[in-house]
Structures are given as structure tokens and as C-alpha cells.
Amino acid sequence: MTEEIFSTDAYARTCEATVVAASEEGVILDRTVFYARGGGQPGDTGILRWDGGEVRVADTVKHGGEVVHVVEGQAPAVDSRVSAEIDWGRRYTLMRTHTALHCLSGVVFTGYGAKVTGGNMEPGVARMDFELDSISVEFGREVEEALNARLAEDRPVHAGFLPRAEALSDPDLIRTKVNLIPGSVDPIRVIEIEGIDKQADGGTHVRSTGEVGHVRVVKTESKGKANKRMRIELAEP
Ligand SMILES: [Zn+2]
């Protein structure tokens, strides 16, 4: 199994690694800073360099539990040493976007009791669906104001691991359906934004909400009964 450096250090941009497997499908390394697409967060892009060559990584995905670097061109040879580097600007924007979404989820639950039904993100833009009977432009503005006030408090964001039994009895994690995580996953990775939100999550986040900056709610729309969508956008820092 690949050592997933991004899960304990989201700010690591590069690492040295050894090629474990390589095919037209992609490259598997013994350790990596590349986040594999999942939980609404896109996979990382970047570059693999080695003695005498380099190749672009167009995407990173999970295949059978393995982190696969999808390359555009000739893959490095098995057993060779490579230096792996992510496109940091894109990833950092995704970290800010992902943390913004968790804060949005916390703000809407705390203020209105509505749970999240889905979500997705691209760098700087995201959508989140809520179990709400109605939604309006005014509601969007109200949430935007509350969200930015909370972000401005510069709350610390903690990424940690909890034993499965402990996670399954945590009320915050129960609310976010921790029980749906496959039984083999133990410990469970948890992202806690102090005083705002706590959920099981595999993604990469910024260290504190101040790094997210200002967020705009750009659209509110109905996606059916008890399913309302909010689109957000990060303001440029
Ligand atoms: Zn998440």
C-alpha cells in the first residue's frame, strides 16, 4: 500500500518515491503527495521526474485501494526513483474550497438544522445540496454572511484519526453518516474545524479557516423535494 503523505501533511508539495508498478493506466508509487479523487475532491495533477525523463500526471485516482497517477506519456520504469510534485496552486485552491464546504455544512446545520445530501468541488467553485424544503436568494445571503463571519474567526482545522468504535459513537460523526464507511476502515480519518464542523473525511484542508478567505454564495436552486442546492465561489485572496 502506498504511504499517503497528503493525509497527514496536506502542505507537502513534493516527495521522493520508488515506482512500485507502471502501466498505460498509470503509475503506483511506494509513497505520494498526490491526492486521489474522492469525497467530492478532484485528484491532483502535477509531474513525475526521474533521471533522464519526466511525465505529466493528468489525474490521480483510486483503483482497488491503490493511488494511481494517471500519466500523459511514457511512464517511469518499475523500481526507479522519482520525484513527485503536485500542481500546488491548484491543490491549495482545492484545500481552501474543501474547507469552505465543511464550514458551509456546519453553518447550515447549526443555523437551520439541515443535513447535507451531496456535494462536489472544482478549484475555487463548489456546490452543496441540503435537506431543505425551500431555498431563496435571501437565504443564500443570510448563509453567506454567517459563513464569512465564522471563517473570519480563523478557527484551527485538525486532521486526525479516531478508532472506528469511538467515531461510531460521536454524535457529530453520526449526523454525517459515519456508519456508511466500510467496516474495514479503522481508524477513521476525521476533519474537525473547531466549533464549526466535524466529519469523517479523506480530503485535504487548510490549517485554519482564515486561509479560506471570503466566500460568495453565487446561486441557490431547487433540485427537488427536500433537496436544495447552493453554489459557492472563493473570492481571490
Ligand atoms: Zn470533505
mmCIF file of C-alpha atoms and ligand atoms in Angstrom:
data_model
loop_
_atom_site.group_PDB
_atom_site.id
_atom_site.type_symbol
_atom_site.label_atom_id
_atom_site.label_comp_id
_atom_site.label_asym_id
_atom_site.label_seq_id
_atom_site.Cartn_x
_atom_site.Cartn_y
_atom_site.Cartn_z
ATOM 1 C CA MET A 1 0.000 0.000 0.000
ATOM 2 C CA THR A 2 1.176 3.490 -0.856
ATOM 3 C CA GLU A 3 2.067 5.771 2.046
ATOM 4 C CA GLU A 4 -0.426 8.633 1.628
ATOM 5 C CA ILE A 5 1.575 11.653 2.727
ATOM 6 C CA PHE A 6 -1.290 14.058 1.892
ATOM 7 C CA SER A 7 -3.450 12.516 4.626
ATOM 8 C CA THR A 8 -1.136 13.673 7.416
ATOM 9 C CA ASP A 9 0.560 16.646 5.693
ATOM 10 C CA ALA A 10 -1.684 18.461 3.227
ATOM 11 C CA TYR A 11 1.019 21.086 2.685
ATOM 12 C CA ALA A 12 3.641 18.642 1.320
ATOM 13 C CA ARG A 13 4.144 19.552 -2.356
ATOM 14 C CA THR A 14 6.879 17.105 -3.339
ATOM 15 C CA CYS A 15 8.313 13.773 -2.261
ATOM 16 C CA GLU A 16 10.908 11.275 -3.389
ATOM 17 C CA ALA A 17 9.456 7.844 -4.109
ATOM 18 C CA THR A 18 10.070 4.472 -5.755
ATOM 19 C CA VAL A 19 7.921 3.186 -8.635
ATOM 20 C CA VAL A 20 6.054 0.072 -7.480
ATOM 21 C CA ALA A 21 4.037 -0.549 -10.664
ATOM 22 C CA ALA A 22 3.714 1.174 -14.030
ATOM 23 C CA SER A 23 1.422 0.616 -16.995
ATOM 24 C CA GLU A 24 -0.525 2.620 -19.561
ATOM 25 C CA GLU A 25 -3.193 3.039 -16.869
ATOM 26 C CA GLY A 26 -0.808 4.817 -14.582
ATOM 27 C CA VAL A 27 1.955 4.705 -12.022
ATOM 28 C CA ILE A 28 1.837 3.414 -8.434
ATOM 29 C CA LEU A 29 4.465 4.718 -6.003
ATOM 30 C CA ASP A 30 5.521 3.490 -2.557
ATOM 31 C CA ARG A 31 4.642 6.943 -1.182
ATOM 32 C CA THR A 32 2.993 10.022 -2.632
ATOM 33 C CA VAL A 33 1.856 13.607 -2.095
ATOM 34 C CA PHE A 34 -0.815 13.217 -4.843
ATOM 35 C CA TYR A 35 -4.416 13.113 -3.546
ATOM 36 C CA ALA A 36 -6.579 10.554 -5.371
ATOM 37 C CA ARG A 37 -10.035 11.788 -6.466
ATOM 38 C CA GLY A 38 -12.678 11.044 -3.849
ATOM 39 C CA GLY A 39 -15.216 12.535 -1.426
ATOM 40 C CA GLY A 40 -16.040 15.294 -3.915
ATOM 41 C CA GLN A 41 -12.420 16.483 -4.173
ATOM 42 C CA PRO A 42 -10.752 16.133 -7.609
ATOM 43 C CA GLY A 43 -7.485 14.200 -7.943
ATOM 44 C CA ASP A 44 -4.179 16.067 -8.039
ATOM 45 C CA THR A 45 -2.270 16.913 -11.189
ATOM 46 C CA GLY A 46 1.475 17.506 -11.418
ATOM 47 C CA ILE A 47 4.680 15.914 -12.625
ATOM 48 C CA LEU A 48 6.927 12.897 -12.017
ATOM 49 C CA ARG A 49 10.635 13.449 -12.696
ATOM 50 C CA TRP A 50 13.472 10.935 -12.794
ATOM 51 C CA ASP A 51 16.992 10.612 -14.063
ATOM 52 C CA GLY A 52 16.640 11.305 -17.779
ATOM 53 C CA GLY A 53 12.896 11.869 -18.007
ATOM 54 C CA GLU A 54 9.652 13.321 -16.758
ATOM 55 C CA VAL A 55 5.930 12.895 -17.354
ATOM 56 C CA ARG A 56 2.788 14.916 -16.583
ATOM 57 C CA VAL A 57 0.250 13.499 -14.153
ATOM 58 C CA ALA A 58 -3.158 14.433 -15.602
ATOM 59 C CA ASP A 59 -5.212 12.993 -12.739
ATOM 60 C CA THR A 60 -4.909 10.809 -9.656
ATOM 61 C CA VAL A 61 -7.498 8.113 -8.945
ATOM 62 C CA LYS A 62 -8.072 5.146 -6.633
ATOM 63 C CA HIS A 63 -8.127 1.711 -8.260
ATOM 64 C CA GLY A 64 -8.635 -1.253 -5.972
ATOM 65 C CA GLY A 65 -7.469 0.772 -2.994
ATOM 66 C CA GLU A 66 -4.279 1.915 -4.755
ATOM 67 C CA VAL A 67 -3.375 5.530 -5.562
ATOM 68 C CA VAL A 68 -2.854 5.586 -9.354
ATOM 69 C CA HIS A 69 -1.063 8.523 -11.012
ATOM 70 C CA VAL A 70 -2.622 8.796 -14.473
ATOM 71 C CA VAL A 71 0.228 9.889 -16.756
ATOM 72 C CA GLU A 72 0.269 11.560 -20.172
ATOM 73 C CA GLY A 73 3.160 9.775 -21.874
ATOM 74 C CA GLN A 74 5.918 7.302 -21.093
ATOM 75 C CA ALA A 75 5.769 6.014 -17.514
ATOM 76 C CA PRO A 76 8.986 5.651 -15.482
ATOM 77 C CA ALA A 77 10.375 2.109 -15.076
ATOM 78 C CA VAL A 78 9.409 -0.069 -12.108
ATOM 79 C CA ASP A 79 11.920 0.260 -9.229
ATOM 80 C CA SER A 80 13.216 3.621 -10.465
ATOM 81 C CA ARG A 81 13.403 6.604 -8.105
ATOM 82 C CA VAL A 82 11.194 9.554 -8.963
ATOM 83 C CA SER A 83 10.486 12.965 -7.564
ATOM 84 C CA ALA A 84 6.728 13.605 -7.409
ATOM 85 C CA GLU A 85 5.458 17.179 -7.435
ATOM 86 C CA ILE A 86 1.839 18.344 -7.382
ATOM 87 C CA ASP A 87 0.491 21.486 -9.066
ATOM 88 C CA TRP A 88 0.472 23.372 -5.780
ATOM 89 C CA GLY A 89 -1.569 26.432 -6.798
ATOM 90 C CA ARG A 90 -4.448 24.224 -7.949
ATOM 91 C CA ARG A 91 -4.240 21.951 -4.897
ATOM 92 C CA TYR A 92 -4.087 24.861 -2.443
ATOM 93 C CA THR A 93 -7.214 26.369 -4.001
ATOM 94 C CA LEU A 94 -8.887 22.953 -3.631
ATOM 95 C CA MET A 95 -7.875 22.841 0.042
ATOM 96 C CA ARG A 96 -9.458 26.265 0.601
ATOM 97 C CA THR A 97 -12.559 25.194 -1.327
ATOM 98 C CA HIS A 98 -12.891 21.924 0.605
ATOM 99 C CA THR A 99 -12.576 23.621 3.994
ATOM 100 C CA ALA A 100 -15.133 26.234 2.859
ATOM 101 C CA LEU A 101 -17.605 23.430 2.085
ATOM 102 C CA HIS A 102 -17.191 21.818 5.507
ATOM 103 C CA CYS A 103 -17.768 25.216 7.149
ATOM 104 C CA LEU A 104 -20.853 25.742 4.983
ATOM 105 C CA SER A 105 -22.169 22.362 6.085
ATOM 106 C CA GLY A 106 -21.578 23.289 9.748
ATOM 107 C CA VAL A 107 -23.168 26.730 9.425
ATOM 108 C CA VAL A 108 -26.303 25.405 7.695
ATOM 109 C CA PHE A 109 -26.693 22.573 10.199
ATOM 110 C CA THR A 110 -26.155 24.772 13.256
ATOM 111 C CA GLY A 111 -28.358 27.593 11.986
ATOM 112 C CA TYR A 112 -31.120 25.682 10.232
ATOM 113 C CA GLY A 113 -30.811 22.007 11.241
ATOM 114 C CA ALA A 114 -30.404 20.909 7.616
ATOM 115 C CA LYS A 115 -28.181 17.961 6.739
ATOM 116 C CA VAL A 116 -26.037 17.668 3.650
ATOM 117 C CA THR A 117 -27.225 15.323 0.888
ATOM 118 C CA GLY A 118 -24.333 15.777 -1.534
ATOM 119 C CA GLY A 119 -21.574 17.994 -2.777
ATOM 120 C CA ASN A 120 -18.811 18.463 -5.298
ATOM 121 C CA MET A 121 -15.959 20.879 -5.954
ATOM 122 C CA GLU A 122 -13.585 22.223 -8.559
ATOM 123 C CA PRO A 123 -10.759 24.628 -7.695
ATOM 124 C CA GLY A 124 -12.453 27.753 -6.302
ATOM 125 C CA VAL A 125 -16.041 26.726 -7.002
ATOM 126 C CA ALA A 126 -18.298 24.168 -5.338
ATOM 127 C CA ARG A 127 -21.851 23.069 -4.783
ATOM 128 C CA MET A 128 -23.541 21.532 -1.789
ATOM 129 C CA ASP A 129 -27.029 20.026 -1.519
ATOM 130 C CA PHE A 130 -29.093 20.254 1.651
ATOM 131 C CA GLU A 131 -32.152 18.532 3.078
ATOM 132 C CA LEU A 132 -34.227 21.741 2.970
ATOM 133 C CA ASP A 133 -37.855 22.229 1.945
ATOM 134 C CA SER A 134 -37.215 25.621 0.401
ATOM 135 C CA ILE A 135 -34.403 27.948 -0.546
ATOM 136 C CA SER A 136 -34.245 31.573 -1.649
ATOM 137 C CA VAL A 137 -31.812 34.275 -2.681
ATOM 138 C CA GLU A 138 -32.314 35.874 0.772
ATOM 139 C CA PHE A 139 -31.485 32.576 2.473
ATOM 140 C CA GLY A 140 -28.314 32.391 0.372
ATOM 141 C CA ARG A 141 -27.302 35.886 1.513
ATOM 142 C CA GLU A 142 -28.008 35.076 5.149
ATOM 143 C CA VAL A 143 -25.896 31.926 4.960
ATOM 144 C CA GLU A 144 -23.135 33.778 3.119
ATOM 145 C CA GLU A 145 -22.962 36.351 5.883
ATOM 146 C CA ALA A 146 -22.904 33.735 8.659
ATOM 147 C CA LEU A 147 -20.320 31.653 6.798
ATOM 148 C CA ASN A 148 -17.926 34.556 6.285
ATOM 149 C CA ALA A 149 -18.279 35.610 9.914
ATOM 150 C CA ARG A 150 -17.274 32.105 11.040
ATOM 151 C CA LEU A 151 -14.383 31.860 8.546
ATOM 152 C CA ALA A 152 -13.053 35.215 9.759
ATOM 153 C CA GLU A 153 -12.770 33.786 13.309
ATOM 154 C CA ASP A 154 -9.712 31.951 11.950
ATOM 155 C CA ARG A 155 -10.644 28.627 13.573
ATOM 156 C CA PRO A 156 -7.998 25.861 13.590
ATOM 157 C CA VAL A 157 -8.642 22.851 11.352
ATOM 158 C CA HIS A 158 -7.489 19.470 12.712
ATOM 159 C CA ALA A 159 -6.953 16.329 10.636
ATOM 160 C CA GLY A 160 -6.677 13.240 12.824
ATOM 161 C CA PHE A 161 -7.546 9.581 13.137
ATOM 162 C CA LEU A 162 -10.147 8.108 15.514
ATOM 163 C CA PRO A 163 -10.584 4.412 16.394
ATOM 164 C CA ARG A 164 -13.680 3.209 14.495
ATOM 165 C CA ALA A 165 -15.635 2.368 17.688
ATOM 166 C CA GLU A 166 -15.045 5.866 19.019
ATOM 167 C CA ALA A 167 -16.032 7.505 15.715
ATOM 168 C CA LEU A 168 -19.271 5.490 15.559
ATOM 169 C CA SER A 169 -20.366 6.835 18.958
ATOM 170 C CA ASP A 170 -19.554 10.504 18.260
ATOM 171 C CA PRO A 171 -22.813 12.471 17.756
ATOM 172 C CA ASP A 172 -21.276 14.838 15.166
ATOM 173 C CA LEU A 173 -19.944 11.933 13.153
ATOM 174 C CA ILE A 174 -23.231 10.010 13.431
ATOM 175 C CA ARG A 175 -25.015 13.016 11.929
ATOM 176 C CA THR A 176 -22.674 12.898 8.949
ATOM 177 C CA LYS A 177 -23.339 9.160 8.446
ATOM 178 C CA VAL A 178 -20.011 7.766 9.630
ATOM 179 C CA ASN A 179 -21.703 4.335 9.814
ATOM 180 C CA LEU A 180 -21.719 4.172 5.982
ATOM 181 C CA ILE A 181 -17.916 3.910 5.910
ATOM 182 C CA PRO A 182 -16.890 0.299 5.105
ATOM 183 C CA GLY A 183 -16.253 -1.838 8.234
ATOM 184 C CA SER A 184 -12.659 -2.487 7.212
ATOM 185 C CA VAL A 185 -11.771 1.204 7.672
ATOM 186 C CA ASP A 186 -10.243 1.592 11.154
ATOM 187 C CA PRO A 187 -9.077 4.076 12.304
ATOM 188 C CA ILE A 188 -11.293 6.643 10.598
ATOM 189 C CA ARG A 189 -9.840 9.952 9.447
ATOM 190 C CA VAL A 190 -11.718 12.928 10.880
ATOM 191 C CA ILE A 191 -11.547 16.610 9.968
ATOM 192 C CA GLU A 192 -12.542 18.915 12.802
ATOM 193 C CA ILE A 193 -12.956 22.642 12.291
ATOM 194 C CA GLU A 194 -13.015 23.884 15.873
ATOM 195 C CA GLY A 195 -16.520 24.955 16.882
ATOM 196 C CA ILE A 196 -17.886 24.752 13.324
ATOM 197 C CA ASP A 197 -17.883 21.248 11.850
ATOM 198 C CA LYS A 198 -16.617 17.719 12.367
ATOM 199 C CA GLN A 199 -16.855 14.888 9.873
ATOM 200 C CA ALA A 200 -15.145 11.776 8.597
ATOM 201 C CA ASP A 201 -13.226 12.823 5.514
ATOM 202 C CA GLY A 202 -10.269 11.760 3.402
ATOM 203 C CA GLY A 203 -9.604 15.105 1.728
ATOM 204 C CA THR A 204 -7.017 17.839 2.080
ATOM 205 C CA HIS A 205 -7.749 21.003 4.075
ATOM 206 C CA VAL A 206 -6.108 24.273 5.065
ATOM 207 C CA ARG A 207 -4.780 24.725 8.641
ATOM 208 C CA SER A 208 -7.238 27.385 9.670
ATOM 209 C CA THR A 209 -10.400 28.972 8.326
ATOM 210 C CA GLY A 210 -8.636 32.311 7.835
ATOM 211 C CA GLU A 211 -6.795 30.776 4.869
ATOM 212 C CA VAL A 212 -10.096 30.179 3.061
ATOM 213 C CA GLY A 213 -10.698 33.914 2.669
ATOM 214 C CA HIS A 214 -14.036 35.359 1.577
ATOM 215 C CA VAL A 215 -16.708 33.105 0.091
ATOM 216 C CA ARG A 216 -19.695 34.131 -2.050
ATOM 217 C CA VAL A 217 -22.932 32.191 -2.391
ATOM 218 C CA VAL A 218 -23.446 32.597 -6.143
ATOM 219 C CA LYS A 219 -26.577 30.523 -6.691
ATOM 220 C CA THR A 220 -29.398 28.850 -4.825
ATOM 221 C CA GLU A 221 -31.639 26.362 -6.624
ATOM 222 C CA SER A 222 -34.123 23.569 -6.033
ATOM 223 C CA LYS A 223 -33.094 20.060 -7.029
ATOM 224 C CA GLY A 224 -36.379 18.503 -5.883
ATOM 225 C CA LYS A 225 -38.337 17.913 -2.697
ATOM 226 C CA ALA A 226 -36.174 18.354 0.422
ATOM 227 C CA ASN A 227 -33.121 18.804 -1.796
ATOM 228 C CA LYS A 228 -31.846 22.341 -2.313
ATOM 229 C CA ARG A 229 -28.540 23.344 -3.837
ATOM 230 C CA MET A 230 -26.138 26.135 -3.011
ATOM 231 C CA ARG A 231 -23.231 27.122 -5.246
ATOM 232 C CA ILE A 232 -20.275 28.904 -3.740
ATOM 233 C CA GLU A 233 -17.206 30.633 -5.103
ATOM 234 C CA LEU A 234 -13.997 31.697 -3.379
ATOM 235 C CA ALA A 235 -13.029 35.332 -3.719
ATOM 236 C CA GLU A 236 -9.441 35.777 -4.868
ATOM 237 C CA PRO A 237 -7.127 36.293 -1.892
HETATM 238 ZN ZN ZN B 1 -14.997 16.767 2.782
#
